Structure formats: structure tokens, C-alpha cells
PDB file of C-alpha atoms and ligand atoms in Angstrom:
ATOM      1  CA  MET A  25       5.999 -12.054  -2.473  1.00 75.00           C
ATOM      2  CA  GLN A  26       5.135 -14.238   0.512  1.00 90.00           C
ATOM      3  CA  ALA A  27       2.913 -12.573   3.094  1.00 91.00           C
ATOM      4  CA  GLY A  28       5.369 -13.024   5.979  1.00 95.00           C
ATOM      5  CA  ALA A  29       7.978 -10.795   4.322  1.00 97.00           C
ATOM      6  CA  PRO A  30       8.782  -7.745   6.463  1.00 98.00           C
ATOM      7  CA  LEU A  31       7.778  -4.446   4.823  1.00 98.00           C
ATOM      8  CA  GLN A  32      11.363  -3.182   4.975  1.00 98.00           C
ATOM      9  CA  ARG A  33      12.636  -6.210   3.027  1.00 98.00           C
ATOM     10  CA  VAL A  34      10.002  -5.546   0.360  1.00 98.00           C
ATOM     11  CA  GLN A  35      11.111  -1.909   0.119  1.00 98.00           C
ATOM     12  CA  GLU A  36      14.738  -3.062  -0.236  1.00 98.00           C
ATOM     13  CA  ALA A  37      13.879  -5.641  -2.894  1.00 97.00           C
ATOM     14  CA  ALA A  38      12.058  -2.989  -4.921  1.00 98.00           C
ATOM     15  CA  LYS A  39      15.047  -0.648  -4.611  1.00 97.00           C
ATOM     16  CA  GLU A  40      17.385  -3.373  -5.852  1.00 98.00           C
ATOM     17  CA  VAL A  41      15.534  -3.336  -9.195  1.00 97.00           C
ATOM     18  CA  GLY A  42      15.387   0.468  -9.435  1.00 97.00           C
ATOM     19  CA  LEU A  43      11.790   0.853  -8.239  1.00 97.00           C
ATOM     20  CA  GLN A  44      10.068   1.629  -4.956  1.00 97.00           C
ATOM     21  CA  PHE A  45       7.315   0.052  -2.894  1.00 98.00           C
ATOM     22  CA  PRO A  46       5.659   3.225  -1.630  1.00 96.00           C
ATOM     23  CA  LEU A  47       3.952   2.032   1.568  1.00 97.00           C
ATOM     24  CA  ASP A  48       6.027   3.147   4.538  1.00 97.00           C
ATOM     25  CA  LEU A  49       5.341   3.215   8.265  1.00 96.00           C
ATOM     26  CA  GLY A  50       7.311   3.302  11.484  1.00 96.00           C
ATOM     27  CA  ALA A  51       6.971  -0.451  12.043  1.00 97.00           C
ATOM     28  CA  ARG A  52       8.608  -1.218   8.660  1.00 98.00           C
ATOM     29  CA  GLY A  53      11.296  -3.426  10.231  1.00 97.00           C
ATOM     30  CA  SER A  54       8.873  -5.708  12.071  1.00 97.00           C
ATOM     31  CA  CYS A  55       5.482  -5.542  10.342  1.00 98.00           C
ATOM     32  CA  THR A  56       4.737  -7.940   7.502  1.00 98.00           C
ATOM     33  CA  ILE A  57       3.157  -7.462   4.113  1.00 98.00           C
ATOM     34  CA  GLY A  58       0.387  -9.833   5.235  1.00 98.00           C
ATOM     35  CA  GLY A  59      -0.284  -7.606   8.266  1.00 98.00           C
ATOM     36  CA  ASN A  60      -0.201  -4.477   6.096  1.00 98.00           C
ATOM     37  CA  ILE A  61      -2.764  -6.071   3.787  1.00 98.00           C
ATOM     38  CA  ALA A  62      -4.917  -7.309   6.664  1.00 98.00           C
ATOM     39  CA  THR A  63      -5.079  -3.800   8.176  1.00 98.00           C
ATOM     40  CA  ASN A  64      -5.253  -1.934   4.844  1.00 98.00           C
ATOM     41  CA  ALA A  65      -2.369   0.161   6.162  1.00 98.00           C
ATOM     42  CA  GLY A  66      -1.898   3.680   4.834  1.00 96.00           C
ATOM     43  CA  GLY A  67       1.357   4.922   6.297  1.00 95.00           C
ATOM     44  CA  VAL A  68       3.213   8.174   5.733  1.00 91.00           C
ATOM     45  CA  ARG A  69       2.788   8.381   1.939  1.00 90.00           C
ATOM     46  CA  VAL A  70      -0.933   7.668   1.821  1.00 91.00           C
ATOM     47  CA  ILE A  71      -1.876  11.025   0.299  1.00 85.00           C
ATOM     48  CA  ARG A  72       0.381  10.411  -2.694  1.00 87.00           C
ATOM     49  CA  TYR A  73       0.047   6.655  -3.229  1.00 92.00           C
ATOM     50  CA  GLY A  74      -3.092   5.569  -1.404  1.00 94.00           C
ATOM     51  CA  MET A  75      -3.628   2.732   1.045  1.00 97.00           C
ATOM     52  CA  MET A  76      -2.676  -0.914   0.750  1.00 98.00           C
ATOM     53  CA  ARG A  77      -5.742  -1.472  -1.444  1.00 97.00           C
ATOM     54  CA  GLN A  78      -3.989   0.539  -4.129  1.00 96.00           C
ATOM     55  CA  GLN A  79      -0.680  -1.350  -3.756  1.00 97.00           C
ATOM     56  CA  VAL A  80      -1.981  -4.911  -4.140  1.00 97.00           C
ATOM     57  CA  LEU A  81      -2.569  -6.320  -7.619  1.00 97.00           C
ATOM     58  CA  GLY A  82      -3.344  -9.858  -6.516  1.00 96.00           C
ATOM     59  CA  LEU A  83      -3.250 -12.192  -3.546  1.00 97.00           C
ATOM     60  CA  GLU A  84      -3.676 -15.711  -2.309  1.00 97.00           C
ATOM     61  CA  ALA A  85      -5.418 -16.596   0.951  1.00 97.00           C
ATOM     62  CA  VAL A  86      -6.250 -19.744   2.888  1.00 98.00           C
ATOM     63  CA  MET A  87      -9.644 -19.892   4.562  1.00 96.00           C
ATOM     64  CA  ALA A  88     -10.478 -21.632   7.849  1.00 94.00           C
ATOM     65  CA  ASP A  89     -11.712 -24.798   6.097  1.00 96.00           C
ATOM     66  CA  GLY A  90      -8.431 -25.084   4.182  1.00 97.00           C
ATOM     67  CA  ARG A  91      -9.726 -23.819   0.861  1.00 97.00           C
ATOM     68  CA  VAL A  92      -7.251 -21.670  -1.048  1.00 97.00           C
ATOM     69  CA  VAL A  93      -8.533 -18.510  -2.706  1.00 95.00           C
ATOM     70  CA  SER A  94      -6.106 -17.615  -5.457  1.00 94.00           C
ATOM     71  CA  SER A  95      -6.363 -14.248  -7.125  1.00 92.00           C
ATOM     72  CA  MET A  96      -2.725 -13.710  -8.151  1.00 94.00           C
ATOM     73  CA  ASN A  97      -3.467 -11.064 -10.755  1.00 92.00           C
ATOM     74  CA  HIS A  98      -0.425  -9.263 -12.203  1.00 93.00           C
ATOM     75  CA  MET A  99      -2.183  -6.734 -14.409  1.00 91.00           C
ATOM     76  CA  LEU A 100      -3.058  -3.135 -13.605  1.00 89.00           C
ATOM     77  CA  LYS A 101      -6.276  -3.422 -15.550  1.00 89.00           C
ATOM     78  CA  ASN A 102      -8.372  -6.474 -14.795  1.00 88.00           C
ATOM     79  CA  ASN A 103     -12.077  -5.759 -14.848  1.00 89.00           C
ATOM     80  CA  ALA A 104     -13.218  -9.355 -15.217  1.00 87.00           C
ATOM     81  CA  GLY A 105     -15.727 -10.395 -12.574  1.00 88.00           C
ATOM     82  CA  PHE A 106     -15.429  -9.948  -8.835  1.00 91.00           C
ATOM     83  CA  ASP A 107     -12.293  -8.427  -7.325  1.00 92.00           C
ATOM     84  CA  LEU A 108     -11.914 -11.014  -4.557  1.00 92.00           C
ATOM     85  CA  LYS A 109      -8.660  -9.603  -3.184  1.00 94.00           C
ATOM     86  CA  GLN A 110     -10.457  -6.492  -1.978  1.00 95.00           C
ATOM     87  CA  LEU A 111     -12.525  -8.649   0.406  1.00 95.00           C
ATOM     88  CA  PHE A 112      -9.346  -9.786   2.173  1.00 97.00           C
ATOM     89  CA  ILE A 113      -7.618  -6.385   2.254  1.00 98.00           C
ATOM     90  CA  GLY A 114      -8.561  -4.747   5.559  1.00 98.00           C
ATOM     91  CA  SER A 115     -10.356  -7.839   6.878  1.00 97.00           C
ATOM     92  CA  GLU A 116      -7.830  -8.283   9.757  1.00 97.00           C
ATOM     93  CA  GLY A 117      -7.573 -12.029   9.286  1.00 96.00           C
ATOM     94  CA  THR A 118     -11.286 -12.664   9.797  1.00 97.00           C
ATOM     95  CA  LEU A 119     -11.823 -14.229   6.353  1.00 96.00           C
ATOM     96  CA  GLY A 120      -8.564 -16.144   6.067  1.00 97.00           C
ATOM     97  CA  ILE A 121      -4.795 -15.934   6.173  1.00 97.00           C
ATOM     98  CA  VAL A 122      -3.153 -14.071   3.310  1.00 97.00           C
ATOM     99  CA  THR A 123      -0.243 -16.231   2.135  1.00 97.00           C
ATOM    100  CA  ARG A 124       1.069 -14.496  -1.015  1.00 97.00           C
ATOM    101  CA  ALA A 125       0.588 -11.166  -2.736  1.00 97.00           C
ATOM    102  CA  VAL A 126       1.458  -9.465  -6.004  1.00 97.00           C
ATOM    103  CA  LEU A 127       2.473  -5.891  -5.189  1.00 97.00           C
ATOM    104  CA  ARG A 128       2.410  -2.822  -7.366  1.00 97.00           C
ATOM    105  CA  LEU A 129       5.774  -1.052  -7.535  1.00 97.00           C
ATOM    106  CA  GLN A 130       6.334   2.576  -8.492  1.00 96.00           C
ATOM    107  CA  PRO A 131       9.172   4.510 -10.112  1.00 95.00           C
ATOM    108  CA  PRO A 132      11.524   6.021  -7.522  1.00 93.00           C
ATOM    109  CA  THR A 133      10.957   9.625  -6.480  1.00 85.00           C
ATOM    110  CA  PRO A 134      13.727  11.607  -8.265  1.00 82.00           C
ATOM    111  CA  SER A 135      14.030  14.254  -5.536  1.00 83.00           C
ATOM    112  CA  GLU A 136      12.257  15.246  -2.350  1.00 81.00           C
ATOM    113  CA  GLN A 137      11.862  18.652  -0.728  1.00 83.00           C
ATOM    114  CA  THR A 138      10.360  18.973   2.749  1.00 84.00           C
ATOM    115  CA  ALA A 139       8.323  21.919   4.037  1.00 84.00           C
ATOM    116  CA  MET A 140       6.798  22.293   7.483  1.00 89.00           C
ATOM    117  CA  VAL A 141       3.618  24.345   7.118  1.00 90.00           C
ATOM    118  CA  ALA A 142       1.346  25.617   9.905  1.00 94.00           C
ATOM    119  CA  CYS A 143      -2.307  26.122   8.916  1.00 94.00           C
ATOM    120  CA  PRO A 144      -4.746  28.270  10.917  1.00 96.00           C
ATOM    121  CA  SER A 145      -7.659  25.826  10.419  1.00 96.00           C
ATOM    122  CA  PHE A 146      -8.529  22.402   9.013  1.00 93.00           C
ATOM    123  CA  GLU A 147     -10.275  24.091   6.057  1.00 94.00           C
ATOM    124  CA  ALA A 148      -7.048  25.959   5.305  1.00 95.00           C
ATOM    125  CA  LEU A 149      -5.140  22.651   5.383  1.00 91.00           C
ATOM    126  CA  THR A 150      -7.429  20.953   2.862  1.00 91.00           C
ATOM    127  CA  GLY A 151      -7.287  24.084   0.705  1.00 92.00           C
ATOM    128  CA  LEU A 152      -3.486  24.050   0.845  1.00 91.00           C
ATOM    129  CA  LEU A 153      -3.338  20.354  -0.072  1.00 86.00           C
ATOM    130  CA  SER A 154      -5.697  20.910  -2.986  1.00 89.00           C
ATOM    131  CA  HIS A 155      -3.625  23.839  -4.228  1.00 91.00           C
ATOM    132  CA  MET A 156      -0.304  21.970  -3.846  1.00 87.00           C
ATOM    133  CA  GLY A 157      -1.756  18.881  -5.524  1.00 84.00           C
ATOM    134  CA  LYS A 158      -2.710  20.930  -8.583  1.00 88.00           C
ATOM    135  CA  ALA A 159       0.500  22.943  -8.652  1.00 89.00           C
ATOM    136  CA  LEU A 160       2.756  19.878  -8.342  1.00 84.00           C
ATOM    137  CA  GLY A 161       0.797  17.505 -10.555  1.00 80.00           C
ATOM    138  CA  GLY A 162      -0.439  15.297  -7.696  1.00 73.00           C
ATOM    139  CA  LYS A 163       3.059  14.634  -6.334  1.00 76.00           C
ATOM    140  CA  VAL A 164       2.556  15.866  -2.750  1.00 73.00           C
ATOM    141  CA  HIS A 165       3.468  13.620   0.170  1.00 71.00           C
ATOM    142  CA  LEU A 166       1.909  14.351   3.552  1.00 66.00           C
ATOM    143  CA  ARG A 167       3.817  13.215   6.601  1.00 63.00           C
TER     144      ARG A 167
HETATM  145  C1  FAD B 230      -7.438  -1.498  11.249  1.00 52.93           C
HETATM  146  C2  FAD B 230      -5.987  -1.098  11.337  1.00 52.93           C
HETATM  147  C3  FAD B 230      -5.493  -0.135  10.454  1.00 52.93           C
HETATM  148  C4  FAD B 230      -4.156   0.278  10.523  1.00 52.93           C
HETATM  149  N1  FAD B 230      -3.718   1.219   9.652  1.00 52.93           N
HETATM  150  C5  FAD B 230      -2.468   1.690   9.772  1.00 52.93           C
HETATM  151  C6  FAD B 230      -2.024   2.730   8.939  1.00 52.93           C
HETATM  152  O1  FAD B 230      -2.764   3.218   8.092  1.00 52.93           O
HETATM  153  N2  FAD B 230      -0.755   3.209   9.100  1.00 52.93           N
HETATM  154  C7  FAD B 230       0.084   2.679  10.043  1.00 52.93           C
HETATM  155  O2  FAD B 230       1.217   3.156  10.176  1.00 52.93           O
HETATM  156  N3  FAD B 230      -0.295   1.669  10.833  1.00 52.93           N
HETATM  157  C8  FAD B 230      -1.535   1.174  10.730  1.00 52.93           C
HETATM  158  N4  FAD B 230      -1.966   0.199  11.581  1.00 52.93           N
HETATM  159  C9  FAD B 230      -0.976  -0.411  12.465  1.00 52.93           C
HETATM  160  C10 FAD B 230      -0.659  -1.784  11.842  1.00 52.93           C
HETATM  161  O3  FAD B 230      -1.152  -2.762  12.724  1.00 52.93           O
HETATM  162  C11 FAD B 230       0.768  -2.200  11.583  1.00 52.93           C
HETATM  163  O4  FAD B 230       1.702  -1.271  11.664  1.00 52.93           O
HETATM  164  C12 FAD B 230       0.955  -3.148  10.401  1.00 52.93           C
HETATM  165  O5  FAD B 230       0.303  -2.749   9.210  1.00 52.93           O
HETATM  166  C13 FAD B 230       0.469  -4.476  10.815  1.00 52.93           C
HETATM  167  O6  FAD B 230       1.394  -5.424  10.363  1.00 52.93           O
HETATM  168  P1  FAD B 230       1.885  -6.591  11.328  1.00 52.93           P
HETATM  169  O7  FAD B 230       2.617  -7.554  10.457  1.00 52.93           O
HETATM  170  O8  FAD B 230       2.592  -6.035  12.500  1.00 52.93           O
HETATM  171  O9  FAD B 230       0.487  -7.230  11.733  1.00 52.93           O
HETATM  172  P2  FAD B 230      -0.028  -7.688  13.157  1.00 52.93           P
HETATM  173  O10 FAD B 230      -0.040  -6.544  14.110  1.00 52.93           O
HETATM  174  O11 FAD B 230       0.686  -8.940  13.529  1.00 52.93           O
HETATM  175  O12 FAD B 230      -1.530  -8.056  12.775  1.00 52.93           O
HETATM  176  C14 FAD B 230      -2.468  -7.059  12.494  1.00 52.93           C
HETATM  177  C15 FAD B 230      -3.772  -7.729  12.065  1.00 52.93           C
HETATM  178  O13 FAD B 230      -3.574  -8.362  10.795  1.00 52.93           O
HETATM  179  C16 FAD B 230      -3.849  -9.748  10.890  1.00 52.93           C
HETATM  180  N5  FAD B 230      -2.863 -10.420  10.043  1.00 52.93           N
HETATM  181  C17 FAD B 230      -1.508 -10.360  10.137  1.00 52.93           C
HETATM  182  N6  FAD B 230      -0.927 -11.076   9.150  1.00 52.93           N
HETATM  183  C18 FAD B 230      -1.952 -11.593   8.411  1.00 52.93           C
HETATM  184  C19 FAD B 230      -2.021 -12.435   7.254  1.00 52.93           C
HETATM  185  N7  FAD B 230      -0.918 -12.895   6.641  1.00 52.93           N
HETATM  186  N8  FAD B 230      -3.242 -12.754   6.757  1.00 52.93           N
HETATM  187  C20 FAD B 230      -4.374 -12.299   7.353  1.00 52.93           C
HETATM  188  N9  FAD B 230      -4.383 -11.525   8.456  1.00 52.93           N
HETATM  189  C21 FAD B 230      -3.190 -11.184   8.982  1.00 52.93           C
HETATM  190  C22 FAD B 230      -3.733 -10.117  12.377  1.00 52.93           C
HETATM  191  O14 FAD B 230      -4.532 -11.209  12.675  1.00 52.93           O
HETATM  192  C23 FAD B 230      -4.247  -8.843  13.017  1.00 52.93           C
HETATM  193  O15 FAD B 230      -5.656  -8.802  13.019  1.00 52.93           O
HETATM  194  C24 FAD B 230      -3.286  -0.265  11.506  1.00 52.93           C
HETATM  195  C25 FAD B 230      -3.792  -1.239  12.374  1.00 52.93           C
HETATM  196  C26 FAD B 230      -5.102  -1.667  12.298  1.00 52.93           C
HETATM  197  C27 FAD B 230      -5.606  -2.722  13.270  1.00 52.93           C
END
């Protein structure tokens, strides 16, 4: 996927093959995958799927002197050497321009139920999330 692709187009492309790209945020129609990577965006499903760090398997970047850093890994498990992509994720363009990325897709969510819950304190909220996470096998979204 090229880094200038809008997030929404990436979500649609994943859907076309029966999968989902779980990162989602209000700016989906205008923000780019490169920008999401550069800001290590979390979005509305961060509790369930994690931040952009967890969604990127590999990337390619061009540094200021023109050198290309290519780390286009496709595997979930790759524990060989340094994980260079993590340096670029969240670096806000300071180390180079991200030009391509390999993204991790997820199976679609079969069904969604929404509950609006008021908690009396922050401690109660974290307790509730912990309880729901255990009860639902880690499948809680927080919006
Ligand atoms: C530190 C930070 C964290 C954020 N986290 C969240 C979040 O968790 N949830 C949320 O909803 N919104 C978040 N945002 C808002 C976020 O800016 C956008 O919604 C979106 O992720 C940015 O995409 P964009 O394409 O609009 O990037 P832009 O706003 O155009 O750029 C954002 C930054 O990324 C750099 N950048 C853009 N493209 C590339 C590229 N290809 N290679 C290298 N650098 C590039 C820019 O130079 C700039 O520093 C965050 C913003 C920042 C600054």
C-alpha cells in the first residue's frame, strides 16, 4: 500500500477481500496511511486492536539524503535483528518520508453491540474494562 492512500480507501480495500483494517478515526476520508503511521494514530478501536504500531508489518521510507530504508516485512513473526519500522512509526516525518507500508488486516467483526456506560470514577472505569475484557475474551471496543 502506498503511503498517500487515504485511510478510508484502505478500509474499503480490506473489506473488498472480506477482511478489515481496524484503525478508524474521524478524519478517515482525508488522512493518509503515511500520516497515520507518522503520528502512530490510535483511533476509536485502539483498546481492541492497538495503535498504528500494531497494524504495520513493514514499511519503506526515504531519508533526507535520498537513501531508501526498506523494511517491507510481510510476516507476523520476524525477530531477526533490529525492527527499523518502529523508528519511523510515530516520528512525525522527522526521520524521513514513509512511502510504502505493509499493513496487518484482521477478520471482520461478526456482530457489534453498543452500550453506553456511566462510571462513578476512573478506577471504576478501568475495573469495568478489565472485567469486560475477561468476560468477552478481549473483544471490547472503547469509543
Ligand atoms: C502525535 C500525534 C498523534 C495523533 N494520534 C491520533 C490518534 O491516536 N487518533 C486520532 O484520531 N488522531 C490522532 N492524531 C491526529 C492525526 O494527525 C490525524 O488524524 C492522522 O493520523 C494524520 O494523518 P494525515 O494524513 O492527515 O497527516 P498530516 O496531518 O498531514 O501529518 C501529520 C504528521 O505526519 C507527518 N507525515 C504525514 N505523512 C507522512 C509520510 N508519508 N511520511 C512521514 N511523515 C508523514 C507530517 O509531516 C506531520 O508531522 C494524532 C496527531 C499527532 C500529531
